[in-house]
Amino acid sequence: MTEVKLYKKPLKGLKIFAMSIPFIAIGIFTISKEPIGTTDYIMGWICTCFFELGIPIGLFQTFDRRPQIIITENGIWDRTTKQDEFKWEQIKRAYPVNIHNQKFVSLKLDKSFVMKKKLYKWAAKLNKMVGAQNINLQVSQLKTDENKMTDFITEMINTERENRSKIMKKHFN
């Protein structure tokens, strides 16, 4: 069986790491120059502690080698959705959605797909407001374009099972 794994771009984690360092330096500089107990001294500690969280997060994002999306002849699985595999037969349509420069491919599924984890009411309302569905594949972190991914998914749902491996090879080789 043909299987394609899509991984996150490590550059995003490096950006988080690099953007945290100057703020940590400013916080340490403020702590060392201000007398203990002043507002600036306390703000220096808050700044340092908050932006230090960017170091482990950035390193994790950079070195995380788990695939985010796995595509097979049977369907597509996204680690971030915390759902089972979406079968090609269950997907009615796919379309790109841009939410504050974050790229998504929104999947409209039929009634046969049972959600393992229901969305919060506020999240469902937010999805409806921005024109997204309950299942959205985040592709802004991947090494692929949302329009190419949408075209690929549309082609896969309109193709017979026997021909899906050819389409996968055409798009990902």
mmCIF file of C-alpha atoms in Angstrom:
data_model
loop_
_atom_site.group_PDB
_atom_site.id
_atom_site.type_symbol
_atom_site.label_atom_id
_atom_site.label_comp_id
_atom_site.label_asym_id
_atom_site.label_seq_id
_atom_site.Cartn_x
_atom_site.Cartn_y
_atom_site.Cartn_z
ATOM 1 C CA MET A 1 0.000 0.000 0.000
ATOM 2 C CA THR A 2 1.289 3.447 -0.927
ATOM 3 C CA GLU A 3 1.784 5.812 2.003
ATOM 4 C CA VAL A 4 2.875 9.451 2.045
ATOM 5 C CA LYS A 5 3.978 11.178 5.234
ATOM 6 C CA LEU A 6 4.009 14.959 5.516
ATOM 7 C CA TYR A 7 6.229 16.582 8.131
ATOM 8 C CA LYS A 8 6.314 20.031 9.717
ATOM 9 C CA LYS A 9 8.838 22.627 8.587
ATOM 10 C CA PRO A 10 11.617 22.853 11.193
ATOM 11 C CA LEU A 11 12.109 26.538 10.365
ATOM 12 C CA LYS A 12 9.071 27.545 12.439
ATOM 13 C CA GLY A 13 10.621 26.124 15.609
ATOM 14 C CA LEU A 14 13.864 27.942 14.901
ATOM 15 C CA LYS A 15 11.927 31.207 14.494
ATOM 16 C CA ILE A 16 10.281 30.744 17.891
ATOM 17 C CA PHE A 17 13.665 29.989 19.439
ATOM 18 C CA ALA A 18 15.369 32.963 17.782
ATOM 19 C CA MET A 19 12.580 35.385 18.675
ATOM 20 C CA SER A 20 12.685 34.380 22.344
ATOM 21 C CA ILE A 21 16.402 35.050 22.825
ATOM 22 C CA PRO A 22 16.307 38.900 22.538
ATOM 23 C CA PHE A 23 13.437 39.173 25.023
ATOM 24 C CA ILE A 24 15.227 36.908 27.481
ATOM 25 C CA ALA A 25 18.339 39.083 27.110
ATOM 26 C CA ILE A 26 16.295 42.255 27.745
ATOM 27 C CA GLY A 27 14.747 40.655 30.840
ATOM 28 C CA ILE A 28 18.135 39.586 32.217
ATOM 29 C CA PHE A 29 19.572 43.042 31.492
ATOM 30 C CA THR A 30 16.651 44.666 33.345
ATOM 31 C CA ILE A 31 17.042 42.309 36.320
ATOM 32 C CA SER A 32 20.765 43.057 36.603
ATOM 33 C CA LYS A 33 20.409 46.883 36.351
ATOM 34 C CA GLU A 34 17.351 47.562 38.513
ATOM 35 C CA PRO A 35 17.217 47.470 42.308
ATOM 36 C CA ILE A 36 15.396 44.525 43.881
ATOM 37 C CA GLY A 37 11.696 45.140 44.478
ATOM 38 C CA THR A 38 11.123 47.806 41.835
ATOM 39 C CA THR A 39 8.471 47.422 39.168
ATOM 40 C CA ASP A 40 11.102 47.206 36.422
ATOM 41 C CA TYR A 41 12.929 44.436 38.318
ATOM 42 C CA ILE A 42 9.689 42.415 38.635
ATOM 43 C CA MET A 43 8.811 43.024 34.964
ATOM 44 C CA GLY A 44 12.316 41.825 34.009
ATOM 45 C CA TRP A 45 11.654 38.539 35.819
ATOM 46 C CA ILE A 46 8.216 38.172 34.239
ATOM 47 C CA CYS A 47 9.656 38.857 30.766
ATOM 48 C CA THR A 48 12.513 36.397 31.292
ATOM 49 C CA CYS A 49 10.319 33.618 32.667
ATOM 50 C CA PHE A 50 7.653 34.021 29.987
ATOM 51 C CA PHE A 51 10.003 34.082 27.003
ATOM 52 C CA GLU A 52 12.108 31.225 28.382
ATOM 53 C CA LEU A 53 9.120 29.037 27.508
ATOM 54 C CA GLY A 54 9.940 29.728 23.845
ATOM 55 C CA ILE A 55 13.214 27.807 24.098
ATOM 56 C CA PRO A 56 11.784 24.318 24.831
ATOM 57 C CA ILE A 57 8.791 24.951 22.555
ATOM 58 C CA GLY A 58 11.043 26.046 19.698
ATOM 59 C CA LEU A 59 13.410 23.123 20.202
ATOM 60 C CA PHE A 60 10.502 20.678 20.310
ATOM 61 C CA GLN A 61 9.034 22.134 17.101
ATOM 62 C CA THR A 62 12.428 21.954 15.397
ATOM 63 C CA PHE A 63 13.317 18.381 16.341
ATOM 64 C CA ASP A 64 9.830 16.802 16.278
ATOM 65 C CA ARG A 65 10.153 14.138 13.582
ATOM 66 C CA ARG A 66 6.669 12.646 13.828
ATOM 67 C CA PRO A 67 4.579 12.971 10.670
ATOM 68 C CA GLN A 68 1.733 15.448 10.960
ATOM 69 C CA ILE A 69 -0.320 14.006 8.090
ATOM 70 C CA ILE A 70 -0.291 10.454 6.726
ATOM 71 C CA ILE A 71 -1.984 9.850 3.386
ATOM 72 C CA THR A 72 -2.832 6.331 2.196
ATOM 73 C CA GLU A 73 -5.013 4.807 -0.483
ATOM 74 C CA ASN A 74 -7.724 4.393 2.166
ATOM 75 C CA GLY A 75 -7.769 7.940 3.513
ATOM 76 C CA ILE A 76 -5.975 10.740 5.267
ATOM 77 C CA TRP A 77 -4.967 11.037 8.933
ATOM 78 C CA ASP A 78 -3.927 14.247 10.689
ATOM 79 C CA ARG A 79 -2.240 14.013 14.077
ATOM 80 C CA THR A 80 -3.451 17.456 15.161
ATOM 81 C CA THR A 81 -7.178 16.696 14.765
ATOM 82 C CA LYS A 82 -7.125 13.837 17.301
ATOM 83 C CA GLN A 83 -9.548 11.877 15.108
ATOM 84 C CA ASP A 84 -9.470 8.565 13.268
ATOM 85 C CA GLU A 85 -8.478 8.337 9.627
ATOM 86 C CA PHE A 86 -10.813 10.164 7.237
ATOM 87 C CA LYS A 87 -11.759 7.696 4.502
ATOM 88 C CA TRP A 88 -11.813 9.109 0.969
ATOM 89 C CA GLU A 89 -15.401 7.917 0.649
ATOM 90 C CA GLN A 90 -16.421 9.998 3.690
ATOM 91 C CA ILE A 91 -15.016 13.273 2.336
ATOM 92 C CA LYS A 92 -17.601 15.193 0.314
ATOM 93 C CA ARG A 93 -15.388 18.143 -0.580
ATOM 94 C CA ALA A 94 -12.273 20.058 0.414
ATOM 95 C CA TYR A 95 -11.497 23.751 0.162
ATOM 96 C CA PRO A 96 -8.701 26.058 1.377
ATOM 97 C CA VAL A 97 -9.288 28.431 4.291
ATOM 98 C CA ASN A 98 -6.991 31.245 5.408
ATOM 99 C CA ILE A 99 -7.403 32.316 9.043
ATOM 100 C CA HIS A 100 -5.023 35.126 10.046
ATOM 101 C CA ASN A 101 -2.317 33.884 7.619
ATOM 102 C CA GLN A 102 -2.663 30.317 8.886
ATOM 103 C CA LYS A 103 -3.438 28.023 5.968
ATOM 104 C CA PHE A 104 -5.969 25.210 6.375
ATOM 105 C CA VAL A 105 -7.720 22.710 4.151
ATOM 106 C CA SER A 106 -11.267 22.344 5.391
ATOM 107 C CA LEU A 107 -12.904 18.939 4.897
ATOM 108 C CA LYS A 108 -16.659 18.546 4.600
ATOM 109 C CA LEU A 109 -17.430 14.988 5.745
ATOM 110 C CA ASP A 110 -20.588 12.960 5.372
ATOM 111 C CA LYS A 111 -22.689 11.710 8.282
ATOM 112 C CA SER A 112 -20.951 8.299 8.407
ATOM 113 C CA PHE A 113 -17.868 9.845 10.058
ATOM 114 C CA VAL A 114 -18.174 9.800 13.839
ATOM 115 C CA MET A 115 -16.141 12.415 15.683
ATOM 116 C CA LYS A 116 -14.063 10.940 18.533
ATOM 117 C CA LYS A 117 -13.748 14.295 20.211
ATOM 118 C CA LYS A 118 -16.526 16.857 19.871
ATOM 119 C CA LEU A 119 -15.694 20.528 19.366
ATOM 120 C CA TYR A 120 -16.491 23.048 22.056
ATOM 121 C CA LYS A 121 -19.523 25.190 21.237
ATOM 122 C CA TRP A 122 -17.407 28.338 20.926
ATOM 123 C CA ALA A 123 -15.017 26.550 18.541
ATOM 124 C CA ALA A 124 -17.893 25.341 16.377
ATOM 125 C CA LYS A 125 -19.264 28.904 16.210
ATOM 126 C CA LEU A 126 -15.822 30.226 15.322
ATOM 127 C CA ASN A 127 -15.468 27.625 12.549
ATOM 128 C CA LYS A 128 -18.831 28.675 11.163
ATOM 129 C CA MET A 129 -17.897 32.375 11.275
ATOM 130 C CA VAL A 130 -14.682 31.900 9.269
ATOM 131 C CA GLY A 131 -16.230 29.443 6.803
ATOM 132 C CA ALA A 132 -14.418 26.350 8.070
ATOM 133 C CA GLN A 133 -15.727 22.878 8.888
ATOM 134 C CA ASN A 134 -15.353 20.722 12.015
ATOM 135 C CA ILE A 135 -12.292 19.059 10.447
ATOM 136 C CA ASN A 136 -9.527 21.363 9.230
ATOM 137 C CA LEU A 137 -6.067 20.194 8.207
ATOM 138 C CA GLN A 138 -3.441 22.783 9.087
ATOM 139 C CA VAL A 139 -1.043 22.994 6.157
ATOM 140 C CA SER A 140 0.792 26.237 6.997
ATOM 141 C CA GLN A 141 3.334 24.221 9.006
ATOM 142 C CA LEU A 142 3.807 21.617 6.270
ATOM 143 C CA LYS A 143 6.125 21.520 3.300
ATOM 144 C CA THR A 144 3.153 21.814 0.914
ATOM 145 C CA ASP A 145 0.780 24.455 -0.433
ATOM 146 C CA GLU A 146 -2.886 24.564 0.632
ATOM 147 C CA ASN A 147 -4.125 24.874 -2.961
ATOM 148 C CA LYS A 148 -2.076 21.872 -4.117
ATOM 149 C CA MET A 149 -3.288 19.893 -1.118
ATOM 150 C CA THR A 150 -6.906 20.839 -1.876
ATOM 151 C CA ASP A 151 -6.519 19.810 -5.523
ATOM 152 C CA PHE A 152 -4.937 16.533 -4.442
ATOM 153 C CA ILE A 153 -7.739 15.718 -1.971
ATOM 154 C CA THR A 154 -10.403 16.632 -4.542
ATOM 155 C CA GLU A 155 -8.746 14.378 -7.101
ATOM 156 C CA MET A 156 -8.479 11.520 -4.591
ATOM 157 C CA ILE A 157 -12.165 11.628 -3.590
ATOM 158 C CA ASN A 158 -13.223 11.585 -7.250
ATOM 159 C CA THR A 159 -11.006 8.610 -8.153
ATOM 160 C CA GLU A 160 -11.608 4.891 -7.865
ATOM 161 C CA ARG A 161 -9.596 3.001 -5.227
ATOM 162 C CA GLU A 162 -7.448 1.167 -7.806
ATOM 163 C CA ASN A 163 -6.126 4.429 -9.303
ATOM 164 C CA ARG A 164 -5.353 6.282 -6.063
ATOM 165 C CA SER A 165 -1.751 5.101 -5.780
ATOM 166 C CA LYS A 166 -1.023 6.581 -9.230
ATOM 167 C CA ILE A 167 -2.397 9.949 -8.137
ATOM 168 C CA MET A 168 -0.347 9.829 -4.930
ATOM 169 C CA LYS A 169 2.823 9.122 -6.901
ATOM 170 C CA LYS A 170 2.004 11.907 -9.351
ATOM 171 C CA HIS A 171 1.537 14.528 -6.605
ATOM 172 C CA PHE A 172 4.257 13.505 -4.145
ATOM 173 C CA ASN A 173 7.146 12.241 -6.310
#
